Tab-separated table of C-alpha atoms in Angstrom:
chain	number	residue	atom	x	y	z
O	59	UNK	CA	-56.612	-39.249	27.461
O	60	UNK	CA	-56.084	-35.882	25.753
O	61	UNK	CA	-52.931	-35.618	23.582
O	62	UNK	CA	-50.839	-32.632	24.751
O	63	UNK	CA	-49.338	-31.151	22.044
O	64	UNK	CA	-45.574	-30.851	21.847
O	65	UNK	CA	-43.520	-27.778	22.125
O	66	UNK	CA	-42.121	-27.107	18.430
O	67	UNK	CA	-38.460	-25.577	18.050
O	68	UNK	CA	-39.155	-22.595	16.290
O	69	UNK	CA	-36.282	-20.540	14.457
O	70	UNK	CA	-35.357	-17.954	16.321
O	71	UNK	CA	-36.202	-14.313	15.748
O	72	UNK	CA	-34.835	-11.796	13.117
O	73	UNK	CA	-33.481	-9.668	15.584
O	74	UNK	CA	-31.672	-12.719	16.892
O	75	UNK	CA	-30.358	-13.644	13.971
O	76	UNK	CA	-29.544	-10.088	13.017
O	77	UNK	CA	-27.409	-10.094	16.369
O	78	UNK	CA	-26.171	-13.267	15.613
O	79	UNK	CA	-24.772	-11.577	11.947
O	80	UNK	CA	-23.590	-8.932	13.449
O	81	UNK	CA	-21.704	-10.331	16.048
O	82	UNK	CA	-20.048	-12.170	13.799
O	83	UNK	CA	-19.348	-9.949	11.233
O	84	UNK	CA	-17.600	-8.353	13.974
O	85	UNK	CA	-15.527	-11.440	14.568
O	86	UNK	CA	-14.599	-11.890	11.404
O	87	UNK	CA	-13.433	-8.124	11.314
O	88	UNK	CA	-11.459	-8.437	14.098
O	89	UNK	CA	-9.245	-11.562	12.527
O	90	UNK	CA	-8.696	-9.726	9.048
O	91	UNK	CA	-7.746	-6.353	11.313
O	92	UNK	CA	-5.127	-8.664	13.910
O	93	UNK	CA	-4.032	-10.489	9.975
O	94	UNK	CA	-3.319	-7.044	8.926
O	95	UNK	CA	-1.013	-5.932	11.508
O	96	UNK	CA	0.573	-9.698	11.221
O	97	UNK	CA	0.848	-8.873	7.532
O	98	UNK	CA	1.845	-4.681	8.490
O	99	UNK	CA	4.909	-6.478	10.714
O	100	UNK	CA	5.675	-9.300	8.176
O	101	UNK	CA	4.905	-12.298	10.602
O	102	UNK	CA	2.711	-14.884	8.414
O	103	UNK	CA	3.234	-17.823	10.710
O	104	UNK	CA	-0.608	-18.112	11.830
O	105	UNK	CA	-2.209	-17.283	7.934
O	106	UNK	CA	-3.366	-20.561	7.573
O	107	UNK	CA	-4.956	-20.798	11.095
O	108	UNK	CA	-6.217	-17.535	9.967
O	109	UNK	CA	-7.512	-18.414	6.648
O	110	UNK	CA	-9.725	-21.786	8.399
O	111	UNK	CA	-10.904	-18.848	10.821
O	112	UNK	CA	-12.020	-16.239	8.365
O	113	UNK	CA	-13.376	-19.522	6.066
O	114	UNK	CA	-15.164	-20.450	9.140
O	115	UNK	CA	-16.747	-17.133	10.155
O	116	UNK	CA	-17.472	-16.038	6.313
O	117	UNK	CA	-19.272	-19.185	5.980
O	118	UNK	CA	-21.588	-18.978	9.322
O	119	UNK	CA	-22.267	-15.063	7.879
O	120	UNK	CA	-23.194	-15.622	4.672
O	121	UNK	CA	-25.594	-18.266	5.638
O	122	UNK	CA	-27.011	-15.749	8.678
O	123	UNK	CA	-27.311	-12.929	5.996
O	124	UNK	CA	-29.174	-15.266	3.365
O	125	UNK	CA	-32.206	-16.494	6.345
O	126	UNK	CA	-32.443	-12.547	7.302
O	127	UNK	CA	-32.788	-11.505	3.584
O	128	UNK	CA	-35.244	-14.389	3.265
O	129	UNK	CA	-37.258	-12.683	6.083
O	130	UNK	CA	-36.863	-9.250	4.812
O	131	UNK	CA	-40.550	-9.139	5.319
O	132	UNK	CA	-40.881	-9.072	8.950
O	133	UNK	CA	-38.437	-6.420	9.975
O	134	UNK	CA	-40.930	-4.147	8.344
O	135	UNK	CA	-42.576	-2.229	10.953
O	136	UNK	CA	-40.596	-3.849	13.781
O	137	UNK	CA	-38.894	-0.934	15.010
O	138	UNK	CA	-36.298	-3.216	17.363
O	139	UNK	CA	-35.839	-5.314	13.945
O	140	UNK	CA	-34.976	-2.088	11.950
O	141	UNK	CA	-32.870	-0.715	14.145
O	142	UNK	CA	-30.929	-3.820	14.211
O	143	UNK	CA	-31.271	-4.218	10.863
O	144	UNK	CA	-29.476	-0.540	10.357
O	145	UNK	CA	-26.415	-1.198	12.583
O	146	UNK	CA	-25.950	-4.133	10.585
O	147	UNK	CA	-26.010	-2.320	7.262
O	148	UNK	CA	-23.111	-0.109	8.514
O	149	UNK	CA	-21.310	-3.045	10.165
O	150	UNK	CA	-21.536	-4.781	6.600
O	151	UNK	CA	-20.298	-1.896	5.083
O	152	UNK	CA	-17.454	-1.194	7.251
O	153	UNK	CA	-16.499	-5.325	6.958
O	154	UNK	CA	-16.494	-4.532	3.006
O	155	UNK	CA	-13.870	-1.691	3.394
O	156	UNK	CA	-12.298	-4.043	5.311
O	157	UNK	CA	-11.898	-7.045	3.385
O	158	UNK	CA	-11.011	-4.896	0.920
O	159	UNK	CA	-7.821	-3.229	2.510
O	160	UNK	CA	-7.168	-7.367	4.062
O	161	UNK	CA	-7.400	-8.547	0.328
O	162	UNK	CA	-4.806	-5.779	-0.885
O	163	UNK	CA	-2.497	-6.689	1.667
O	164	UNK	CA	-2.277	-10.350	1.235
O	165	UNK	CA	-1.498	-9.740	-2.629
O	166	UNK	CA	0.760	-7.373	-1.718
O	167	UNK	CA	2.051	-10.043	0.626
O	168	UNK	CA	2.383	-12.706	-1.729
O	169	UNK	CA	3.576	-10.279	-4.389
O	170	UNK	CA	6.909	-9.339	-2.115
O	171	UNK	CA	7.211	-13.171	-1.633
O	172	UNK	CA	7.227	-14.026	-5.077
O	173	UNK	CA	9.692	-11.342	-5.648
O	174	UNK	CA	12.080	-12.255	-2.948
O	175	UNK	CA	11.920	-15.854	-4.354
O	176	UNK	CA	12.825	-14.736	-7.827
O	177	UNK	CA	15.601	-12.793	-6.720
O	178	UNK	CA	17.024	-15.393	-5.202
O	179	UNK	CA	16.559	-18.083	-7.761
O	180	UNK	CA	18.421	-15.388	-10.068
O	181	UNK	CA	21.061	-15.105	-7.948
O	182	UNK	CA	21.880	-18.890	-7.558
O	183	UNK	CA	21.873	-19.027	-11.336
O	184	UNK	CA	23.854	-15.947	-11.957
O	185	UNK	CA	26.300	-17.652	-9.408
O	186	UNK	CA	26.701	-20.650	-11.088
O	187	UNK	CA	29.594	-21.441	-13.465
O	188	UNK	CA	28.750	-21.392	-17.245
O	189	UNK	CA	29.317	-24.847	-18.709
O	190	UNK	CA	30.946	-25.631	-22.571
O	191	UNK	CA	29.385	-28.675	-23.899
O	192	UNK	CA	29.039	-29.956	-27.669
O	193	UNK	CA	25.607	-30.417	-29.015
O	194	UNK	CA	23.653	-32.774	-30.870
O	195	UNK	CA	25.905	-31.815	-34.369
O	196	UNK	CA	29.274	-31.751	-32.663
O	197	UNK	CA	29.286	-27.939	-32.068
O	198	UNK	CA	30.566	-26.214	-29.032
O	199	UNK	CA	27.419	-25.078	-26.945
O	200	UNK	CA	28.177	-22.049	-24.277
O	201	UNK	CA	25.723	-22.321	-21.345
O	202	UNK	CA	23.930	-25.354	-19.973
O	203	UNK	CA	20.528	-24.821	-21.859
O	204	UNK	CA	19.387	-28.455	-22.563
O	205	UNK	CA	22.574	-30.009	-20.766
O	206	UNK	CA	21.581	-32.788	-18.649
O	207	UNK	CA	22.878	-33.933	-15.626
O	208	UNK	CA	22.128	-37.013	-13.932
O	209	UNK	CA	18.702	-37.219	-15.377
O	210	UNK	CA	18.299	-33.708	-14.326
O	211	UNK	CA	18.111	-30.788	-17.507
O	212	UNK	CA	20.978	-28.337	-15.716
């Protein structure tokens, strides 16, 4: 009885995998562009479902880019491969420029936030009534710096 050998998975092709990145990378460009008009119109409400979908797609990229660059090699002198390999390149690039502008926008995001938050944590204590206490040597203390309140420094 001869042995029949058995069909072995092989990995697929650069090209596929260079389709694979760029389609992809295209994905992932298409979630920072819809976070950016979120972020344009001020409606965060989906960032976080976001942020697991960019973690997600970054993650699958990266790890398509690193197998490609480990096959650098064979896209030499495949003319389908380099081709590929070019509209890639320019897909990368434009998903830099990208993630760029995305990145500047959330900061600028969470800046504004952090602003409106201060503001209104002035306010509040701006509003509040200025208490007269006596300190620790029997003076009369102005403000409520170090005045506590039901276990609570005021």
């Amino acid at each position: 009885m001869a042995l029949v050998p058995q069909p072995q998975f092989q990995q697929p092709g650069i090209v596929i995998q260079m389709l694979e990145a760029s389609q992809t990378c295209r994905e992932l460009m298409g979630v920072m562009l819809e976070e950016n008009e979120a972020l344009h119109r001020n409606q965060t409400t989906t960032t976080q479902m976001r942020l697991d979908l960019k973690k997600r797609l970054a993650l699958r990229l990266e790890t398509l880019l690193a197998d490609i660059k480990s096959q650098k090699d064979s896209v030499r002198g495949n003319r389908s491969a380099e081709n590929v390999a070019v509209r890639l390149a320019e897909e990368i690039d434009m998903f830099r420029k990208l993630a760029s502008q995305n990145e500047t926008m959330l900061r600028a995001a969470h800046r504004i936030r952090a602003d409106i938050v201060a503001m209104i944590r002035d306010t509040i204590e701006a509003s509040q009534p200025r208490v007269t206490t006596y300190n620790a040597n029997g003076y009369v203390q102005h403000g409520s710096a170090g005045t506590t309140v039901v276990g609570a420094v005021v």
